[in-house]
Coordinates of C-alpha atoms and ligand atoms in Angstrom, one line a residue:
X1 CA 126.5 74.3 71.3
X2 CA 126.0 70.7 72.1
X3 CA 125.8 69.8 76.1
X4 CA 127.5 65.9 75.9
X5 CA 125.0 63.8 77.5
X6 CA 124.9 62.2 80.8
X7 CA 126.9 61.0 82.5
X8 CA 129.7 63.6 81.7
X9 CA 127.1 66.3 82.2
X10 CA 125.5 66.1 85.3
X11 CA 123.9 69.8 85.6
X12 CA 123.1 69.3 89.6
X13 CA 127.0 69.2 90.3
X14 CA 126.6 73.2 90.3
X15 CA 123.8 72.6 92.7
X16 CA 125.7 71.1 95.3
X17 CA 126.5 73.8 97.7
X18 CA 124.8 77.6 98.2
X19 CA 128.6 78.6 97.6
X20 CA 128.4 77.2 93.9
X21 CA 124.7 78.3 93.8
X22 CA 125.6 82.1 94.3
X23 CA 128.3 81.6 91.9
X24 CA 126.2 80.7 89.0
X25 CA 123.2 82.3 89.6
X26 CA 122.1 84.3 86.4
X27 CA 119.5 86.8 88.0
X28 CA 119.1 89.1 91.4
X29 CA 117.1 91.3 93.3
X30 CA 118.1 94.6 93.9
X31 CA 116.7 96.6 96.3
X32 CA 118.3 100.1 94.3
X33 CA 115.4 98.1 91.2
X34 CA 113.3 99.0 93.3
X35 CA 110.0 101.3 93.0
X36 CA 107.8 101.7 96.0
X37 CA 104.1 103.4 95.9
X38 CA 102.8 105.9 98.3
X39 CA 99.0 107.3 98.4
X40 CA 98.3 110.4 99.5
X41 CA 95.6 111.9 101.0
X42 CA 94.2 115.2 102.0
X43 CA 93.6 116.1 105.9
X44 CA 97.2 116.0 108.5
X45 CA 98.3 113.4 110.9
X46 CA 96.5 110.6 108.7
X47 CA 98.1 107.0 108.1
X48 CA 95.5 105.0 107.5
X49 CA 96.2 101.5 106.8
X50 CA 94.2 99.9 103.6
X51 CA 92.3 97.1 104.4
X52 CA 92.8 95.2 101.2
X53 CA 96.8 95.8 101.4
X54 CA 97.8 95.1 104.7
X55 CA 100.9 96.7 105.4
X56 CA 100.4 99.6 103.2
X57 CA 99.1 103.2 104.2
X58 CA 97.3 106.4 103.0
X59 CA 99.9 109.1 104.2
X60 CA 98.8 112.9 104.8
X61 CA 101.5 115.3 103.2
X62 CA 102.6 116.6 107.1
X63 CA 103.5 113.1 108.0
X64 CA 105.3 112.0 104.6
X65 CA 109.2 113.3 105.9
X66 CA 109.1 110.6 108.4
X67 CA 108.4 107.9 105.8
X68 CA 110.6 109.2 103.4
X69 CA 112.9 108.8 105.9
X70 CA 112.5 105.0 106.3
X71 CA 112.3 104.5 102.6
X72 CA 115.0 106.9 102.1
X73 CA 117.2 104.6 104.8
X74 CA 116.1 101.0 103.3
X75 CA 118.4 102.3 100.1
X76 CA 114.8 102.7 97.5
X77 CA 115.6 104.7 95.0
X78 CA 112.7 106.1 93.7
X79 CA 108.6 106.4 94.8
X80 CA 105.3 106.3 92.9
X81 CA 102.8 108.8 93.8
X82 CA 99.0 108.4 93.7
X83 CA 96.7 110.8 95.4
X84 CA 93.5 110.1 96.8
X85 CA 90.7 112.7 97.4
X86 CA 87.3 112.7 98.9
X87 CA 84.7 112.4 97.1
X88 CA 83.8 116.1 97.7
X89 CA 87.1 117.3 96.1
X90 CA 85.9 115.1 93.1
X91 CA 84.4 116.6 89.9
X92 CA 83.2 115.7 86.1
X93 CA 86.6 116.5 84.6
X94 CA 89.0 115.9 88.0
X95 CA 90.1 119.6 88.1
X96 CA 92.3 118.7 91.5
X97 CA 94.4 117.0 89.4
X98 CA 96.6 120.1 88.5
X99 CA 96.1 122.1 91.3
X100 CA 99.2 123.5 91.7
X101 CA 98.7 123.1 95.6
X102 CA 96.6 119.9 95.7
X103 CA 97.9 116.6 97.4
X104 CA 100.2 115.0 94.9
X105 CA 102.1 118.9 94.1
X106 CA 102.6 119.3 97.7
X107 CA 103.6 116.0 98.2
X108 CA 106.1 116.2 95.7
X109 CA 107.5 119.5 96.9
X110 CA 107.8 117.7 100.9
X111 CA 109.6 115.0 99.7
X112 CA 112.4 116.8 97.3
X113 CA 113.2 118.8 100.4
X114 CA 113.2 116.1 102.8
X115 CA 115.0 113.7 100.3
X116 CA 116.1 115.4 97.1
X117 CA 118.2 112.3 95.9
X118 CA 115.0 110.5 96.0
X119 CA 113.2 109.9 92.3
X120 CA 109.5 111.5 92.2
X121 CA 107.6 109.9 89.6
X122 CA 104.0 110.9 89.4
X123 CA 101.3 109.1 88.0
X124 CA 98.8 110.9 85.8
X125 CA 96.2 110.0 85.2
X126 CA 92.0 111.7 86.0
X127 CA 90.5 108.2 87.9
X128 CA 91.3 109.3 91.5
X129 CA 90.2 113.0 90.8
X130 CA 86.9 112.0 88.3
X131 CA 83.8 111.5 90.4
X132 CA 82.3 109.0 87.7
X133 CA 85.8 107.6 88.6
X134 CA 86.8 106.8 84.6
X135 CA 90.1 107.7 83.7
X136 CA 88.9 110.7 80.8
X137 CA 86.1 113.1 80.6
X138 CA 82.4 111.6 80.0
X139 CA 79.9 112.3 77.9
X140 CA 76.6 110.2 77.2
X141 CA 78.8 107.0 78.9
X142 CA 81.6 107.3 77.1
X143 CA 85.1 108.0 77.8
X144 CA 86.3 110.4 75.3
X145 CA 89.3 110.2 74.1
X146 CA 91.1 113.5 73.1
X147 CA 89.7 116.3 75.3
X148 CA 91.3 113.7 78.2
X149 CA 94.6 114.4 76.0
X150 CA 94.7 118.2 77.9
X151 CA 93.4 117.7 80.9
X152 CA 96.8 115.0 81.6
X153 CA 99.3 116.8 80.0
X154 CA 97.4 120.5 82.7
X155 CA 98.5 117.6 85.6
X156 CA 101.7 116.5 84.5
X157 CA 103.1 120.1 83.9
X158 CA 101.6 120.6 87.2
X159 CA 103.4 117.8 88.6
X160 CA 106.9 119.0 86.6
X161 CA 106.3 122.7 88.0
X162 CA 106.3 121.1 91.3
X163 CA 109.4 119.3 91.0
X164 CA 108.2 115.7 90.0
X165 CA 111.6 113.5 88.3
X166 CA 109.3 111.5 86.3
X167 CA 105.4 111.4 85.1
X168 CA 103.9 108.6 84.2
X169 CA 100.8 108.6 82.7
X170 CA 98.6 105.4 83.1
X171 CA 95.4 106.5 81.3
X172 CA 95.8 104.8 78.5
X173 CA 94.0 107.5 76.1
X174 CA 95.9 107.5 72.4
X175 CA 98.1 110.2 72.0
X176 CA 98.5 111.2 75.4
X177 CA 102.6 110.6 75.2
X178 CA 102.9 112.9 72.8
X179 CA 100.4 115.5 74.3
X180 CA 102.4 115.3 77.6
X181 CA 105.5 115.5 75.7
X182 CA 104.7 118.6 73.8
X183 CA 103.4 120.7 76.9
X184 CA 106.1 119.7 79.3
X185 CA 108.8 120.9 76.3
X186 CA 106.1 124.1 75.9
X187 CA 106.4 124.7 79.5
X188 CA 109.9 124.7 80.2
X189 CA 110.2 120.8 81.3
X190 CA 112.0 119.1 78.1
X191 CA 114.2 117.4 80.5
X192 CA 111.0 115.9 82.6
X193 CA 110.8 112.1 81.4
X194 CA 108.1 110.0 80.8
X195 CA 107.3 106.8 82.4
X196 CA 104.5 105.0 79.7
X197 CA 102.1 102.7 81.2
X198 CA 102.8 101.5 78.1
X199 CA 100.7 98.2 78.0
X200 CA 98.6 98.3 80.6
X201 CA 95.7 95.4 80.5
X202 CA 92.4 95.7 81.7
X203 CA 93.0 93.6 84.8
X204 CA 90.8 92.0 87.6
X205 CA 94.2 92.5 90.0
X206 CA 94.0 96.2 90.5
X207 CA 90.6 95.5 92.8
X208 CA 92.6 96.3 95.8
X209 CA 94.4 99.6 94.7
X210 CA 90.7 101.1 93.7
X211 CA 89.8 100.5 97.6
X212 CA 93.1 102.2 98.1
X213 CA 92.5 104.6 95.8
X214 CA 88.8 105.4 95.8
X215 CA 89.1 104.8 92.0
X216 CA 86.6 102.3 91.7
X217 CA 84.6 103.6 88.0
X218 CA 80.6 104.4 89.3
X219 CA 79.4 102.8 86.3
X220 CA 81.4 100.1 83.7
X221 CA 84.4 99.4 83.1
X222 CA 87.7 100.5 81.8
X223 CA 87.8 97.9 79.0
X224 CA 87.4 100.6 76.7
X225 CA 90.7 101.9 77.2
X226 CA 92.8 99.4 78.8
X227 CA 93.7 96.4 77.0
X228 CA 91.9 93.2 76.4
X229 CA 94.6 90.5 78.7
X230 CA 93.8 88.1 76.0
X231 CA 96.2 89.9 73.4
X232 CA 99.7 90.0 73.5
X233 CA 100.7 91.8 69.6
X234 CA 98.7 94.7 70.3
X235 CA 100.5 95.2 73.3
X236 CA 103.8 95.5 71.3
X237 CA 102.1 97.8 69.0
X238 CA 101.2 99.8 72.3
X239 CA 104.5 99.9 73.1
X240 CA 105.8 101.3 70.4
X241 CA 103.3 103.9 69.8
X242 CA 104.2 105.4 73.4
X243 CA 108.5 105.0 71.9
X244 CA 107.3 107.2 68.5
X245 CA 105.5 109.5 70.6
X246 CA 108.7 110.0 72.9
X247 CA 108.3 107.8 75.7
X248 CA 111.6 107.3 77.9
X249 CA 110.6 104.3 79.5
X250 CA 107.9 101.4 78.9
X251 CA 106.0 99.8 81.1
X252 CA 104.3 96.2 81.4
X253 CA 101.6 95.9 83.9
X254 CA 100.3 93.9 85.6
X255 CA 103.7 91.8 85.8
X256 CA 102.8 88.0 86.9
X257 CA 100.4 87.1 84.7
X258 CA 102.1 89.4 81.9
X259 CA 105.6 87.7 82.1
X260 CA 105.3 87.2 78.3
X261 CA 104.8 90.7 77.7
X262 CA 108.0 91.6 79.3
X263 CA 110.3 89.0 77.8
X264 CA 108.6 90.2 74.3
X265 CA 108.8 94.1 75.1
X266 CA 112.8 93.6 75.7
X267 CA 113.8 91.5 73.2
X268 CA 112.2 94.1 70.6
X269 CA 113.1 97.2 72.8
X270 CA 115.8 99.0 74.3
X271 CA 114.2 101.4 76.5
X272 CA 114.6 101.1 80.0
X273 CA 111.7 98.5 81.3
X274 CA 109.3 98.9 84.3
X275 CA 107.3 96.0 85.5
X276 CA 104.8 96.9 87.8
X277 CA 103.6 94.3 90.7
X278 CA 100.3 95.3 91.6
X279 CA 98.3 95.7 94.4
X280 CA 96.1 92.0 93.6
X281 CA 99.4 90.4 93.2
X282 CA 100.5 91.7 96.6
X283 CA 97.7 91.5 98.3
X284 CA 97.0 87.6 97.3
X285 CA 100.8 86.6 98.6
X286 CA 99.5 88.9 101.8
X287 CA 96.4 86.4 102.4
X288 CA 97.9 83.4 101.9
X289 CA 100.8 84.2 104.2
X290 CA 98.5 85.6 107.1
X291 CA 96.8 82.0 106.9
X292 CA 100.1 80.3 106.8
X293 CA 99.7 78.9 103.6
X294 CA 103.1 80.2 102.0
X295 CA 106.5 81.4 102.8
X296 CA 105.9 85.1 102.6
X297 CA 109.2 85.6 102.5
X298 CA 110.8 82.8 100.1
X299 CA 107.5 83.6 97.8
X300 CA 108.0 87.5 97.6
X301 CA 111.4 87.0 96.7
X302 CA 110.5 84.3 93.5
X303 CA 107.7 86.5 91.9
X304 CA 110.7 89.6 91.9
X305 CA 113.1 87.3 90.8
X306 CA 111.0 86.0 87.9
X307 CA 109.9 89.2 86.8
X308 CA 113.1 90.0 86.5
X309 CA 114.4 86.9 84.7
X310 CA 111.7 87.8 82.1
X311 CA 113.2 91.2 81.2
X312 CA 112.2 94.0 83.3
X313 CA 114.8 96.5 84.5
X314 CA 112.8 98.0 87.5
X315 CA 109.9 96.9 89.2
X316 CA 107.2 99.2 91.3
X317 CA 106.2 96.9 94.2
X318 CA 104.1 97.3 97.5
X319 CA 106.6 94.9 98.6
X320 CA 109.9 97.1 98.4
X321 CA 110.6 98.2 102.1
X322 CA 109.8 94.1 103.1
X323 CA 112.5 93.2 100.5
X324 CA 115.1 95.9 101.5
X325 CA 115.1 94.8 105.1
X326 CA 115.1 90.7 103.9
X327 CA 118.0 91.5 101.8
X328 CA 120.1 93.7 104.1
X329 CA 119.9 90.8 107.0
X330 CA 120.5 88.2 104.8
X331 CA 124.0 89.8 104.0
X332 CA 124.5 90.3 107.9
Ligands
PBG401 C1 95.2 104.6 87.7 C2 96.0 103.4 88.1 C3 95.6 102.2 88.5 C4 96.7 101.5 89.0 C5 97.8 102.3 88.8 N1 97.3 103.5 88.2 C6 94.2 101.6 88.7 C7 93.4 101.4 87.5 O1 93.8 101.5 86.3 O2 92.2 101.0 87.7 C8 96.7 100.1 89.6 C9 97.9 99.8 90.5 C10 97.7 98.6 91.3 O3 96.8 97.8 91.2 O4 98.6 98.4 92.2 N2 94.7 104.5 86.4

């Protein structure tokens, strides 16, 4: 295709009016793309705001109906769950993890019978139940890599048993898809899917989620397991491991400074793709808007909008009940 040169073409002449701009615009957010994370905690009548994500809460399972009403209302289609536990319900291998009555199970089980049409998706993963705080078992420093396999796929049966739509396990151990896979199909769950925090980079913009979720590792880091930022093939090759081992859908995360990942991951696969906008990326736009510096509103909007101009299907954002009620008034 050749575009004749100017003046015949004269590309601002579909600018010209928000009538025209509608018309031809090639990419939109909708709220029903939408996944919104809730943390849960242990203890009743909690909602305890997170200092590092303003605007976002710890919810005790007694006081989750009454959210899951306003989500439920703003039209979201599906939430994220993350428990968080004292330190004292903590231990070497995060045992609380598939308790078949700890936070996230009886979470779950609340909000299928306050909201059944809602999608649970669960992630698994040992970090918020580990009191070193790494996301597999230790031994002499290290995060080993296949007695973690167990130990996720004990918590995501758990998580199936209590009625979760989805697990998604963000540990980033090799071989945990297929693990999972293999005891949810042992266990009765072959129609469970699995959400693969398939490339998932080692990233400086979870700081504020590990306040949120007490997560923070007690000693290094989790560059061992998550991926170096700097390399984009091996992501790809992440990717497809988690397809082979029966993944249902792929994830990309972090999604702003990863929007090459996700333009990559779609053109090579069809699976349905999750972006996830984390909790730096939100709380950043949060700062700068309580100083005035930005148009919350206008700058919310662009980072959705470009993440999903580069690919992704769905995207897990703090941000979700914000964009529901921008977008409902904005048709008003
Ligand atoms: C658990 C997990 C993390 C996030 C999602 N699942 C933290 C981490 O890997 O350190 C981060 C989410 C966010 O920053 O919003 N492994």
């Amino acid at each position: 295709m050749t575009t004749p040169p100017f003046p015949t073409t004269r590309l601002r002449r579909l600018r010209g009016s928000a009538a025209l701009r509608d018309l031809v615009r090639e990419t939109e957010i909708n709220v029903r793309d939408l996944i919104y994370p809730l943390f849960i905690v242990e203890g009743n009548h909690v909602q305890q705001e997170i200092g590092a994500m303003p605007g976002q809460y710890r919810w005790s399972v007694d006081l989750l109906p009454w959210e899951i009403e306003k989500i439920g209302a703003f039209d979201i289609p599906a939430v994220l769950l993350f428990g968080v536990l004292e330190p004292s319900s903590k231990d070497e291998i995060g045992s609380a993890s598939w308790d078949d009555h700890g936070i996230v199970q009886e979470a779950i089980r609340t909000i299928k019978r306050a909201a059944p049409e809602l999608v649970v998706i669960t992630d698994v993963c040992l970090c918020e139940y580990t009191s070193h705080g790494h996301c597999g078992v230790v031994k002499d420093g290290r995060v080993l890599n296949d007695p973690t396999l167990e130990l996720l796929a004990r918590q995501a049966v758990s998580h199936a048993r209590a009625g979760a739509d989805i697990v998604a396990p963000s540990d980033m151990m090799d071989g945990r898809v297929a693990t999972i896979r293999a005891a949810l199909d042992r266990d009765g769950f072959a129609d469970t899917p699995i959400l693969a925090y398939a490339a998932k980079f080692a990233s400086g913009f979870y700081g504020p989620f590990r306040e949120a979720a007490a997560s923070t590792p007690q000693f290094g880091d989790r560059r061992a397991y998550q991926m170096d930022p700097a390399n984009a093939h091996e992501a790809l090759r992440e990717i497809e491991l988690d397809i082979a081992e029966g993944a249902d859908l792929i994830m990309v995360k972090p999604a702003l400074a990863y929007l090459d990942i996700i333009t990559r991951a779609r053109a090579r696969f069809d699976l349905p793709l999750v972006a996830y906008n984390v909790s730096g990326e939100y709380s950043m736009v949060k700062a700068a808007a309580a100083n005035g510096w930005i148009d919350e509103q206008r700058i919310v909007l662009e980072i959705l909008t470009a993440i999903k101009r580069a690919g992704a299907d769905l995207i897990i954002t703090y941000h979700a009940p914000e964009v529901a009620q921008w977008t409902v008034s904005s048709k008003q």
